[in-house]
């Protein structure tokens, strides 16, 4: 039998499919199709061979079984260069299929609209993945298209004698990338339905958002991928209003600012960030007041930094921002006048993130790639270990324990561990500073007052260096400030630095074998100290 040029077309996304099929017909192809695709093509005046004419079997089970048939898959998988394959097709009266154009049931869209479990399962495609994988396996002989963006390229090559082997290999790659993402969405959805947090095997689906000019350094290539579902309050949901494209470092640094900003809810807050670390944080009654406090916290480091703001940027705030060089401003809104002012700086980037204060979704995970593996953890969502307990008013439980060498030492529970409890103003400053230290690279120390940081020490290899760095940055402002430490004091030396600087209260996790020495040093100096029970390492 003489083999006819045939294309099998069955798509859920019908973008451009009519024009594509008209082009195939011009190239001498017969069109085989199914269901809604067949109807759309017939309505456009195209002659279509129904799939049942090929299989000799009716579509059944509400369309669940249409293309799962030897007459289809033999036509896809037969190697044209293999005489035995072709002889078997001849004997079985099966025609080859040279082009396959298929995209899959809209599982992602079904999830996005919040469909129930039954509807989601019904939108898991079976025949589609089977066909495109079969066609892709036989890439030498079959051109398989899953992306409408490739229609024109395929038609151009067909019109010039046939689809090249290089193009077929590229289309093969796109098939397996497409099905990998599709199956990833399904498996992760099913895991979530079963409450499986950390599966034994896992895949994550991302799609390219943009190419970067380079990575952290000019000799590194880089790209930014979005998760398949855009999350509220994330950089993926940002709308860029002004400025050149974001760089790799811009995105990484901006994310650090965003995560800290979310700690303040609806309280007007501004986070100034540099190299993913806060360099100045302020809150206030207005965005302007919050910005001025953040700026005044460290007017040197904020230069060339990133601002995350949880309220609308107004004319007054924009005027102040324009007095220095800022890389990026992120805010939920800008007044028209503020935009006019900020756009006077050609090198600033302005991002609008409407839900900038939205908390992270419970299904989101913190991931870090290491060479040869992937670290995955839940986000650090807690602030204080026992949030129902007022640790600032509760006296910590103290117990005496005997160590292995027979010595005795005191251990402290959560709460006030010193003779003096913090004042109301100190409590406010401690809570503020504790939020900031949670998002500062370890080892981290934050010194602050009500509504503003006064000094930040971050990323040091020992805690006393972080404390000295924060105190040095604070200068005279250290006096009357409070100190927050992301982990316990291993020695009383940090307390001794607090005494010298005039710091009046300390908030830290507690849990060191040297806690008693730190408590005694605080009591001697009249410093209030509170243990909250949980640390906030950030690496």
PDB file of N, CA and C in Angstrom, residues 232-293:
ATOM      1  N   UNK A 232       0.724  35.215  45.431  1.00  0.00           N
ATOM      2  CA  UNK A 232       0.478  36.599  45.813  1.00  0.00           C
ATOM      3  C   UNK A 232       1.633  37.132  46.672  1.00  0.00           C
ATOM      4  N   UNK A 233       1.945  38.394  46.460  1.00  0.00           N
ATOM      5  CA  UNK A 233       2.960  39.024  47.287  1.00  0.00           C
ATOM      6  C   UNK A 233       4.371  38.573  46.974  1.00  0.00           C
ATOM      7  N   UNK A 234       4.581  37.954  45.821  1.00  0.00           N
ATOM      8  CA  UNK A 234       5.910  37.489  45.449  1.00  0.00           C
ATOM      9  C   UNK A 234       6.448  38.332  44.300  1.00  0.00           C
ATOM     10  N   UNK A 235       7.741  38.212  44.046  1.00  0.00           N
ATOM     11  CA  UNK A 235       8.330  38.928  42.919  1.00  0.00           C
ATOM     12  C   UNK A 235       7.763  38.439  41.587  1.00  0.00           C
ATOM     13  N   UNK A 236       7.315  37.200  41.566  1.00  0.00           N
ATOM     14  CA  UNK A 236       6.715  36.670  40.342  1.00  0.00           C
ATOM     15  C   UNK A 236       5.441  37.422  39.968  1.00  0.00           C
ATOM     16  N   UNK A 237       4.780  37.999  40.964  1.00  0.00           N
ATOM     17  CA  UNK A 237       3.531  38.721  40.704  1.00  0.00           C
ATOM     18  C   UNK A 237       3.752  40.213  40.467  1.00  0.00           C
ATOM     19  N   UNK A 238       5.023  40.650  40.494  1.00  0.00           N
ATOM     20  CA  UNK A 238       5.325  42.082  40.380  1.00  0.00           C
ATOM     21  C   UNK A 238       5.074  42.600  38.960  1.00  0.00           C
ATOM     22  N   UNK A 239       4.592  43.811  38.891  1.00  0.00           N
ATOM     23  CA  UNK A 239       4.442  44.518  37.625  1.00  0.00           C
ATOM     24  C   UNK A 239       5.482  45.642  37.601  1.00  0.00           C
ATOM     25  N   UNK A 240       6.384  45.599  36.622  1.00  0.00           N
ATOM     26  CA  UNK A 240       7.424  46.611  36.559  1.00  0.00           C
ATOM     27  C   UNK A 240       6.888  47.848  35.851  1.00  0.00           C
ATOM     28  N   UNK A 241       6.936  48.974  36.559  1.00  0.00           N
ATOM     29  CA  UNK A 241       6.390  50.224  36.038  1.00  0.00           C
ATOM     30  C   UNK A 241       7.450  51.106  35.389  1.00  0.00           C
ATOM     31  N   UNK A 242       8.713  50.852  35.734  1.00  0.00           N
ATOM     32  CA  UNK A 242       9.767  51.738  35.238  1.00  0.00           C
ATOM     33  C   UNK A 242      11.119  51.058  35.406  1.00  0.00           C
ATOM     34  N   UNK A 243      12.029  51.367  34.483  1.00  0.00           N
ATOM     35  CA  UNK A 243      13.406  50.940  34.631  1.00  0.00           C
ATOM     36  C   UNK A 243      13.759  49.714  33.811  1.00  0.00           C
ATOM     37  N   UNK A 244      15.057  49.445  33.740  1.00  0.00           N
ATOM     38  CA  UNK A 244      15.554  48.303  32.967  1.00  0.00           C
ATOM     39  C   UNK A 244      15.241  47.003  33.693  1.00  0.00           C
ATOM     40  N   UNK A 245      15.473  45.889  33.000  1.00  0.00           N
ATOM     41  CA  UNK A 245      15.164  44.580  33.562  1.00  0.00           C
ATOM     42  C   UNK A 245      15.932  44.332  34.855  1.00  0.00           C
ATOM     43  N   UNK A 246      15.306  43.557  35.731  1.00  0.00           N
ATOM     44  CA  UNK A 246      15.956  43.200  36.981  1.00  0.00           C
ATOM     45  C   UNK A 246      17.100  42.227  36.712  1.00  0.00           C
ATOM     46  N   UNK A 247      18.130  42.328  37.513  1.00  0.00           N
ATOM     47  CA  UNK A 247      19.254  41.411  37.412  1.00  0.00           C
ATOM     48  C   UNK A 247      19.078  40.257  38.398  1.00  0.00           C
ATOM     49  N   UNK A 248      19.941  39.273  38.284  1.00  0.00           N
ATOM     50  CA  UNK A 248      19.951  38.136  39.213  1.00  0.00           C
ATOM     51  C   UNK A 248      20.066  38.623  40.657  1.00  0.00           C
ATOM     52  N   UNK A 249      21.022  39.512  40.917  1.00  0.00           N
ATOM     53  CA  UNK A 249      21.223  40.025  42.275  1.00  0.00           C
ATOM     54  C   UNK A 249      20.035  40.868  42.733  1.00  0.00           C
ATOM     55  N   UNK A 250      19.454  41.635  41.799  1.00  0.00           N
ATOM     56  CA  UNK A 250      18.272  42.428  42.143  1.00  0.00           C
ATOM     57  C   UNK A 250      17.165  41.538  42.699  1.00  0.00           C
ATOM     58  N   UNK A 251      16.902  40.432  41.998  1.00  0.00           N
ATOM     59  CA  UNK A 251      15.808  39.550  42.400  1.00  0.00           C
ATOM     60  C   UNK A 251      16.107  38.881  43.731  1.00  0.00           C
ATOM     61  N   UNK A 252      17.332  38.415  43.904  1.00  0.00           N
ATOM     62  CA  UNK A 252      17.698  37.767  45.163  1.00  0.00           C
ATOM     63  C   UNK A 252      17.618  38.749  46.329  1.00  0.00           C
ATOM     64  N   UNK A 253      18.149  39.944  46.133  1.00  0.00           N
ATOM     65  CA  UNK A 253      18.137  40.937  47.211  1.00  0.00           C
ATOM     66  C   UNK A 253      16.720  41.413  47.524  1.00  0.00           C
ATOM     67  N   UNK A 254      15.950  41.629  46.461  1.00  0.00           N
ATOM     68  CA  UNK A 254      14.579  42.106  46.654  1.00  0.00           C
ATOM     69  C   UNK A 254      13.744  41.087  47.411  1.00  0.00           C
ATOM     70  N   UNK A 255      13.989  39.814  47.173  1.00  0.00           N
ATOM     71  CA  UNK A 255      13.244  38.782  47.881  1.00  0.00           C
ATOM     72  C   UNK A 255      13.515  38.847  49.384  1.00  0.00           C
ATOM     73  N   UNK A 256      14.763  39.116  49.766  1.00  0.00           N
ATOM     74  CA  UNK A 256      15.077  39.259  51.185  1.00  0.00           C
ATOM     75  C   UNK A 256      14.308  40.400  51.826  1.00  0.00           C
ATOM     76  N   UNK A 257      14.194  41.517  51.103  1.00  0.00           N
ATOM     77  CA  UNK A 257      13.446  42.663  51.621  1.00  0.00           C
ATOM     78  C   UNK A 257      11.959  42.338  51.750  1.00  0.00           C
ATOM     79  N   UNK A 258      11.414  41.641  50.749  1.00  0.00           N
ATOM     80  CA  UNK A 258       9.999  41.285  50.768  1.00  0.00           C
ATOM     81  C   UNK A 258       9.647  40.395  51.941  1.00  0.00           C
ATOM     82  N   UNK A 259      10.495  39.399  52.212  1.00  0.00           N
ATOM     83  CA  UNK A 259      10.202  38.454  53.282  1.00  0.00           C
ATOM     84  C   UNK A 259      10.150  39.154  54.636  1.00  0.00           C
ATOM     85  N   UNK A 260      11.058  40.092  54.864  1.00  0.00           N
ATOM     86  CA  UNK A 260      11.032  40.840  56.122  1.00  0.00           C
ATOM     87  C   UNK A 260       9.820  41.760  56.190  1.00  0.00           C
ATOM     88  N   UNK A 261       9.495  42.406  55.085  1.00  0.00           N
ATOM     89  CA  UNK A 261       8.364  43.351  55.075  1.00  0.00           C
ATOM     90  C   UNK A 261       7.074  42.683  55.534  1.00  0.00           C
ATOM     91  N   UNK A 262       6.896  41.426  55.193  1.00  0.00           N
ATOM     92  CA  UNK A 262       5.659  40.715  55.527  1.00  0.00           C
ATOM     93  C   UNK A 262       5.459  40.563  57.029  1.00  0.00           C
ATOM     94  N   UNK A 263       6.517  40.700  57.815  1.00  0.00           N
ATOM     95  CA  UNK A 263       6.402  40.570  59.269  1.00  0.00           C
ATOM     96  C   UNK A 263       5.569  41.695  59.884  1.00  0.00           C
ATOM     97  N   UNK A 264       5.419  42.817  59.176  1.00  0.00           N
ATOM     98  CA  UNK A 264       4.797  43.993  59.776  1.00  0.00           C
ATOM     99  C   UNK A 264       3.324  44.165  59.413  1.00  0.00           C
ATOM    100  N   UNK A 265       2.772  43.225  58.639  1.00  0.00           N
ATOM    101  CA  UNK A 265       1.347  43.278  58.334  1.00  0.00           C
ATOM    102  C   UNK A 265       0.949  44.594  57.704  1.00  0.00           C
ATOM    103  N   UNK A 266      -0.072  45.230  58.285  1.00  0.00           N
ATOM    104  CA  UNK A 266      -0.592  46.483  57.728  1.00  0.00           C
ATOM    105  C   UNK A 266       0.018  47.725  58.367  1.00  0.00           C
ATOM    106  N   UNK A 267       0.883  47.537  59.361  1.00  0.00           N
ATOM    107  CA  UNK A 267       1.567  48.681  59.952  1.00  0.00           C
ATOM    108  C   UNK A 267       2.487  49.301  58.917  1.00  0.00           C
ATOM    109  N   UNK A 268       2.380  50.607  58.644  1.00  0.00           N
ATOM    110  CA  UNK A 268       3.264  51.216  57.644  1.00  0.00           C
ATOM    111  C   UNK A 268       4.726  50.893  57.942  1.00  0.00           C
ATOM    112  N   UNK A 269       5.396  50.277  56.976  1.00  0.00           N
ATOM    113  CA  UNK A 269       6.765  49.823  57.198  1.00  0.00           C
ATOM    114  C   UNK A 269       7.579  49.980  55.926  1.00  0.00           C
ATOM    115  N   UNK A 270       8.880  50.216  56.111  1.00  0.00           N
ATOM    116  CA  UNK A 270       9.833  50.304  55.005  1.00  0.00           C
ATOM    117  C   UNK A 270      11.063  49.490  55.379  1.00  0.00           C
ATOM    118  N   UNK A 271      11.462  48.622  54.466  1.00  0.00           N
ATOM    119  CA  UNK A 271      12.674  47.825  54.643  1.00  0.00           C
ATOM    120  C   UNK A 271      13.682  48.262  53.593  1.00  0.00           C
ATOM    121  N   UNK A 272      14.842  48.722  54.039  1.00  0.00           N
ATOM    122  CA  UNK A 272      15.951  49.003  53.136  1.00  0.00           C
ATOM    123  C   UNK A 272      16.885  47.806  53.186  1.00  0.00           C
ATOM    124  N   UNK A 273      17.245  47.303  52.017  1.00  0.00           N
ATOM    125  CA  UNK A 273      17.976  46.036  51.946  1.00  0.00           C
ATOM    126  C   UNK A 273      19.190  46.170  51.046  1.00  0.00           C
ATOM    127  N   UNK A 274      20.263  45.488  51.400  1.00  0.00           N
ATOM    128  CA  UNK A 274      21.483  45.456  50.598  1.00  0.00           C
ATOM    129  C   UNK A 274      22.052  44.045  50.677  1.00  0.00           C
ATOM    130  N   UNK A 275      22.300  43.431  49.539  1.00  0.00           N
ATOM    131  CA  UNK A 275      22.843  42.071  49.495  1.00  0.00           C
ATOM    132  C   UNK A 275      22.006  41.100  50.324  1.00  0.00           C
ATOM    133  N   UNK A 276      20.685  41.217  50.190  1.00  0.00           N
ATOM    134  CA  UNK A 276      19.699  40.343  50.841  1.00  0.00           C
ATOM    135  C   UNK A 276      19.660  40.498  52.352  1.00  0.00           C
ATOM    136  N   UNK A 277      20.360  41.487  52.897  1.00  0.00           N
ATOM    137  CA  UNK A 277      20.319  41.766  54.325  1.00  0.00           C
ATOM    138  C   UNK A 277      19.684  43.123  54.571  1.00  0.00           C
ATOM    139  N   UNK A 278      18.878  43.262  55.621  1.00  0.00           N
ATOM    140  CA  UNK A 278      18.345  44.581  55.943  1.00  0.00           C
ATOM    141  C   UNK A 278      19.466  45.507  56.395  1.00  0.00           C
ATOM    142  N   UNK A 279      19.439  46.753  55.921  1.00  0.00           N
ATOM    143  CA  UNK A 279      20.408  47.742  56.407  1.00  0.00           C
ATOM    144  C   UNK A 279      19.711  48.873  57.148  1.00  0.00           C
ATOM    145  N   UNK A 280      18.386  48.923  57.044  1.00  0.00           N
ATOM    146  CA  UNK A 280      17.607  49.893  57.798  1.00  0.00           C
ATOM    147  C   UNK A 280      16.144  49.541  57.703  1.00  0.00           C
ATOM    148  N   UNK A 281      15.462  49.522  58.832  1.00  0.00           N
ATOM    149  CA  UNK A 281      14.044  49.172  58.856  1.00  0.00           C
ATOM    150  C   UNK A 281      13.315  50.175  59.728  1.00  0.00           C
ATOM    151  N   UNK A 282      12.172  50.627  59.239  1.00  0.00           N
ATOM    152  CA  UNK A 282      11.394  51.586  60.020  1.00  0.00           C
ATOM    153  C   UNK A 282       9.906  51.336  59.893  1.00  0.00           C
ATOM    154  N   UNK A 283       9.186  51.628  60.976  1.00  0.00           N
ATOM    155  CA  UNK A 283       7.727  51.640  60.943  1.00  0.00           C
ATOM    156  C   UNK A 283       7.267  52.994  61.457  1.00  0.00           C
ATOM    157  N   UNK A 284       6.020  53.328  61.192  1.00  0.00           N
ATOM    158  CA  UNK A 284       5.510  54.614  61.639  1.00  0.00           C
ATOM    159  C   UNK A 284       4.021  54.727  61.422  1.00  0.00           C
ATOM    160  N   UNK A 285       3.504  55.898  61.611  1.00  0.00           N
ATOM    161  CA  UNK A 285       2.080  56.144  61.381  1.00  0.00           C
ATOM    162  C   UNK A 285       1.777  56.329  59.897  1.00  0.00           C
ATOM    163  N   UNK A 286       2.817  56.689  59.132  1.00  0.00           N
ATOM    164  CA  UNK A 286       2.668  56.891  57.693  1.00  0.00           C
ATOM    165  C   UNK A 286       3.854  56.247  56.985  1.00  0.00           C
ATOM    166  N   UNK A 287       3.708  56.053  55.679  1.00  0.00           N
ATOM    167  CA  UNK A 287       4.813  55.524  54.882  1.00  0.00           C
ATOM    168  C   UNK A 287       6.006  56.471  54.936  1.00  0.00           C
ATOM    169  N   UNK A 288       5.745  57.765  54.891  1.00  0.00           N
ATOM    170  CA  UNK A 288       6.834  58.740  54.936  1.00  0.00           C
ATOM    171  C   UNK A 288       7.618  58.620  56.235  1.00  0.00           C
ATOM    172  N   UNK A 289       6.902  58.545  57.350  1.00  0.00           N
ATOM    173  CA  UNK A 289       7.572  58.423  58.644  1.00  0.00           C
ATOM    174  C   UNK A 289       8.391  57.124  58.701  1.00  0.00           C
ATOM    175  N   UNK A 290       7.819  56.042  58.200  1.00  0.00           N
ATOM    176  CA  UNK A 290       8.527  54.762  58.191  1.00  0.00           C
ATOM    177  C   UNK A 290       9.773  54.845  57.315  1.00  0.00           C
ATOM    178  N   UNK A 291       9.665  55.512  56.146  1.00  0.00           N
ATOM    179  CA  UNK A 291      10.823  55.632  55.270  1.00  0.00           C
ATOM    180  C   UNK A 291      11.939  56.425  55.947  1.00  0.00           C
ATOM    181  N   UNK A 292      11.601  57.542  56.557  1.00  0.00           N
ATOM    182  CA  UNK A 292      12.632  58.367  57.183  1.00  0.00           C
ATOM    183  C   UNK A 292      13.345  57.601  58.299  1.00  0.00           C
ATOM    184  N   UNK A 293      12.598  56.800  59.056  1.00  0.00           N
ATOM    185  CA  UNK A 293      13.230  56.010  60.113  1.00  0.00           C
ATOM    186  C   UNK A 293      14.150  54.942  59.532  1.00  0.00           C
TER     187      UNK A 293
END
